[in-house]
Amino acid sequence: MSEQARHDITKKRVVYQIPGMDAVTIRRDIEYRATDAGGLTMDLYYPPDSKSEERIPAVVFVSGYSDLGFKKMLGCKLKEMESYISWGKLTAASGLAAITYTTIEPASDIHTLLQFVRQNAASLGIDESRIGVWACSGNVPNALSVLTEGDRNYLKCAVLCYGIMLDLEGSTDVAESARKWGFVNSSAGKSVDELPQDLPLFIVRAGQDEMPHLNETIDRFLAQALIHNLPVTFANHPPAPHAFDLMHDSEASREIIRQILRFMQFHLLAS
């Protein structure tokens, strides 16, 4: 598909930059799963000064959309969006590895990816015992499913930005949004009490988010998270629209992005 066919949102970069972003090392298109339609691949971003023998904590940028539908909708795969490239470079320039990937079956592919990364951690230069997840918007339900399923001891933190969360208190907002926008609702039926009690969460709310009922899902989630006394860090960005990290070029946006990077550094780099 031509560059001209890409939706403008795919060309938007994060509104914050730091030194070293252009010096990060990127290993592209490492296959983590073979399929009849071809291999599913991931891109790894490493800090500029990383050594081949080092094992670096990693942040996985979780996708909730099949790239087949995503490419039809926006003209490229999710990991090819400038926003994900920007976040990958920001993360790597902050001393962490970043992982973006392609997916056909998002609900299962994320588990295959995590298993592959952990099993091949030595050759990938990843510390398999210190992994974080980052997700935004309609990708968040798939990230939440990762936090509530299977062995989670290696997961050290999660960042959830302007995300559609869980259907709580009889709500069907997430299910209806999934039908409308095409993301997987792999955390359907889950509740806040299924989240790990000791997993730090960073949740960002865009105060002027135009996505119907999205902020209501965040508000309900936060209320339940506090009832369960979960380790939540919360940032509310009152004037910001959806995708504030791309669409709201302000010092307030940049400060929240800095907070996210510091949060990931603190929980993944601390000994």
mmCIF file with all atom_site columns, C-alpha atoms in Angstrom, residues 21 24-30 41-48 50 55-62 79 83-102 113-114 117 124-127 130-134 261 264 268-269:
data_model
loop_
_atom_site.group_PDB
_atom_site.id
_atom_site.type_symbol
_atom_site.label_atom_id
_atom_site.label_alt_id
_atom_site.label_comp_id
_atom_site.label_asym_id
_atom_site.label_entity_id
_atom_site.label_seq_id
_atom_site.pdbx_PDB_ins_code
_atom_site.Cartn_x
_atom_site.Cartn_y
_atom_site.Cartn_z
_atom_site.occupancy
_atom_site.B_iso_or_equiv
_atom_site.pdbx_formal_charge
_atom_site.auth_seq_id
_atom_site.auth_comp_id
_atom_site.auth_asym_id
_atom_site.auth_atom_id
_atom_site.pdbx_PDB_model_num
ATOM 1  C CA . MET A 1 21  ? 16.341 8.573   20.456 1.00 0.00 ? 21  MET A CA 1
ATOM 2  C CA . VAL A 1 24  ? 18.911 3.507   19.568 1.00 0.00 ? 24  VAL A CA 1
ATOM 3  C CA . THR A 1 25  ? 19.535 0.112   17.985 1.00 0.00 ? 25  THR A CA 1
ATOM 4  C CA . ILE A 1 26  ? 16.559 -1.501  16.235 1.00 0.00 ? 26  ILE A CA 1
ATOM 5  C CA . ARG A 1 27  ? 16.329 -5.184  15.292 1.00 0.00 ? 27  ARG A CA 1
ATOM 6  C CA . ARG A 1 28  ? 13.411 -5.470  12.915 1.00 0.00 ? 28  ARG A CA 1
ATOM 7  C CA . ASP A 1 29  ? 11.142 -8.332  11.895 1.00 0.00 ? 29  ASP A CA 1
ATOM 8  C CA . ILE A 1 30  ? 12.294 -11.105 14.207 1.00 0.00 ? 30  ILE A CA 1
ATOM 9  C CA . THR A 1 41  ? 7.350  -10.630 13.654 1.00 0.00 ? 41  THR A CA 1
ATOM 10 C CA . MET A 1 42  ? 8.520  -8.202  16.285 1.00 0.00 ? 42  MET A CA 1
ATOM 11 C CA . ASP A 1 43  ? 10.790 -5.174  16.339 1.00 0.00 ? 43  ASP A CA 1
ATOM 12 C CA . LEU A 1 44  ? 13.173 -4.728  19.270 1.00 0.00 ? 44  LEU A CA 1
ATOM 13 C CA . TYR A 1 45  ? 14.490 -1.321  20.302 1.00 0.00 ? 45  TYR A CA 1
ATOM 14 C CA . TYR A 1 46  ? 17.638 -1.262  22.455 1.00 0.00 ? 46  TYR A CA 1
ATOM 15 C CA . PRO A 1 47  ? 19.348 1.584   24.350 1.00 0.00 ? 47  PRO A CA 1
ATOM 16 C CA . PRO A 1 48  ? 22.131 3.308   22.407 1.00 0.00 ? 48  PRO A CA 1
ATOM 17 C CA . SER A 1 50  ? 23.622 -1.483  25.256 1.00 0.00 ? 50  SER A CA 1
ATOM 18 C CA . ARG A 1 55  ? 20.083 -8.597  29.555 1.00 0.00 ? 55  ARG A CA 1
ATOM 19 C CA . ILE A 1 56  ? 17.810 -5.540  29.505 1.00 0.00 ? 56  ILE A CA 1
ATOM 20 C CA . PRO A 1 57  ? 14.305 -5.215  31.009 1.00 0.00 ? 57  PRO A CA 1
ATOM 21 C CA . ALA A 1 58  ? 11.703 -4.816  28.288 1.00 0.00 ? 58  ALA A CA 1
ATOM 22 C CA . VAL A 1 59  ? 8.376  -3.094  27.663 1.00 0.00 ? 59  VAL A CA 1
ATOM 23 C CA . VAL A 1 60  ? 5.939  -4.867  25.340 1.00 0.00 ? 60  VAL A CA 1
ATOM 24 C CA . PHE A 1 61  ? 3.546  -2.569  23.463 1.00 0.00 ? 61  PHE A CA 1
ATOM 25 C CA . VAL A 1 62  ? 0.392  -4.668  23.404 1.00 0.00 ? 62  VAL A CA 1
ATOM 26 C CA . LYS A 1 79  ? 4.099  -1.469  14.679 1.00 0.00 ? 79  LYS A CA 1
ATOM 27 C CA . SER A 1 83  ? 3.651  6.756   17.225 1.00 0.00 ? 83  SER A CA 1
ATOM 28 C CA . TYR A 1 84  ? 4.827  3.237   18.080 1.00 0.00 ? 84  TYR A CA 1
ATOM 29 C CA . ILE A 1 85  ? 8.221  3.900   16.525 1.00 0.00 ? 85  ILE A CA 1
ATOM 30 C CA . SER A 1 86  ? 8.460  7.063   18.648 1.00 0.00 ? 86  SER A CA 1
ATOM 31 C CA . TRP A 1 87  ? 7.469  5.242   21.828 1.00 0.00 ? 87  TRP A CA 1
ATOM 32 C CA . GLY A 1 88  ? 9.933  2.462   21.017 1.00 0.00 ? 88  GLY A CA 1
ATOM 33 C CA . LYS A 1 89  ? 12.748 4.982   20.670 1.00 0.00 ? 89  LYS A CA 1
ATOM 34 C CA . LEU A 1 90  ? 11.687 6.906   23.792 1.00 0.00 ? 90  LEU A CA 1
ATOM 35 C CA . THR A 1 91  ? 11.657 3.702   25.812 1.00 0.00 ? 91  THR A CA 1
ATOM 36 C CA . ALA A 1 92  ? 15.040 2.551   24.489 1.00 0.00 ? 92  ALA A CA 1
ATOM 37 C CA . ALA A 1 93  ? 16.612 5.965   25.038 1.00 0.00 ? 93  ALA A CA 1
ATOM 38 C CA . SER A 1 94  ? 15.369 5.690   28.642 1.00 0.00 ? 94  SER A CA 1
ATOM 39 C CA . GLY A 1 95  ? 17.464 2.574   29.220 1.00 0.00 ? 95  GLY A CA 1
ATOM 40 C CA . LEU A 1 96  ? 14.868 -0.125  28.504 1.00 0.00 ? 96  LEU A CA 1
ATOM 41 C CA . ALA A 1 97  ? 14.206 -2.416  25.572 1.00 0.00 ? 97  ALA A CA 1
ATOM 42 C CA . ALA A 1 98  ? 10.936 -1.918  23.681 1.00 0.00 ? 98  ALA A CA 1
ATOM 43 C CA . ILE A 1 99  ? 9.029  -4.556  21.736 1.00 0.00 ? 99  ILE A CA 1
ATOM 44 C CA . THR A 1 100 ? 6.393  -3.934  19.056 1.00 0.00 ? 100 THR A CA 1
ATOM 45 C CA . TYR A 1 101 ? 4.940  -6.710  16.952 1.00 0.00 ? 101 TYR A CA 1
ATOM 46 C CA . THR A 1 102 ? 2.553  -7.882  14.255 1.00 0.00 ? 102 THR A CA 1
ATOM 47 C CA . LEU A 1 113 ? 5.059  -13.454 21.861 1.00 0.00 ? 113 LEU A CA 1
ATOM 48 C CA . LEU A 1 114 ? 5.703  -13.282 25.608 1.00 0.00 ? 114 LEU A CA 1
ATOM 49 C CA . VAL A 1 117 ? 10.659 -13.563 24.325 1.00 0.00 ? 117 VAL A CA 1
ATOM 50 C CA . LEU A 1 124 ? 17.470 -11.366 22.404 1.00 0.00 ? 124 LEU A CA 1
ATOM 51 C CA . GLY A 1 125 ? 19.340 -9.618  25.207 1.00 0.00 ? 125 GLY A CA 1
ATOM 52 C CA . ILE A 1 126 ? 16.187 -9.369  27.337 1.00 0.00 ? 126 ILE A CA 1
ATOM 53 C CA . ASP A 1 127 ? 15.825 -9.844  31.091 1.00 0.00 ? 127 ASP A CA 1
ATOM 54 C CA . ARG A 1 130 ? 11.526 -7.936  34.294 1.00 0.00 ? 130 ARG A CA 1
ATOM 55 C CA . ILE A 1 131 ? 8.922  -7.169  31.667 1.00 0.00 ? 131 ILE A CA 1
ATOM 56 C CA . GLY A 1 132 ? 6.354  -4.402  31.542 1.00 0.00 ? 132 GLY A CA 1
ATOM 57 C CA . VAL A 1 133 ? 3.389  -3.815  29.251 1.00 0.00 ? 133 VAL A CA 1
ATOM 58 C CA . TRP A 1 134 ? 2.149  -0.595  27.646 1.00 0.00 ? 134 TRP A CA 1
ATOM 59 C CA . LEU A 1 261 ? 8.967  6.864   31.283 1.00 0.00 ? 261 LEU A CA 1
ATOM 60 C CA . MET A 1 264 ? 8.703  2.276   33.742 1.00 0.00 ? 264 MET A CA 1
ATOM 61 C CA . LEU A 1 268 ? 11.892 -2.233  35.660 1.00 0.00 ? 268 LEU A CA 1
ATOM 62 C CA . LEU A 1 269 ? 15.400 -0.942  36.359 1.00 0.00 ? 269 LEU A CA 1
#
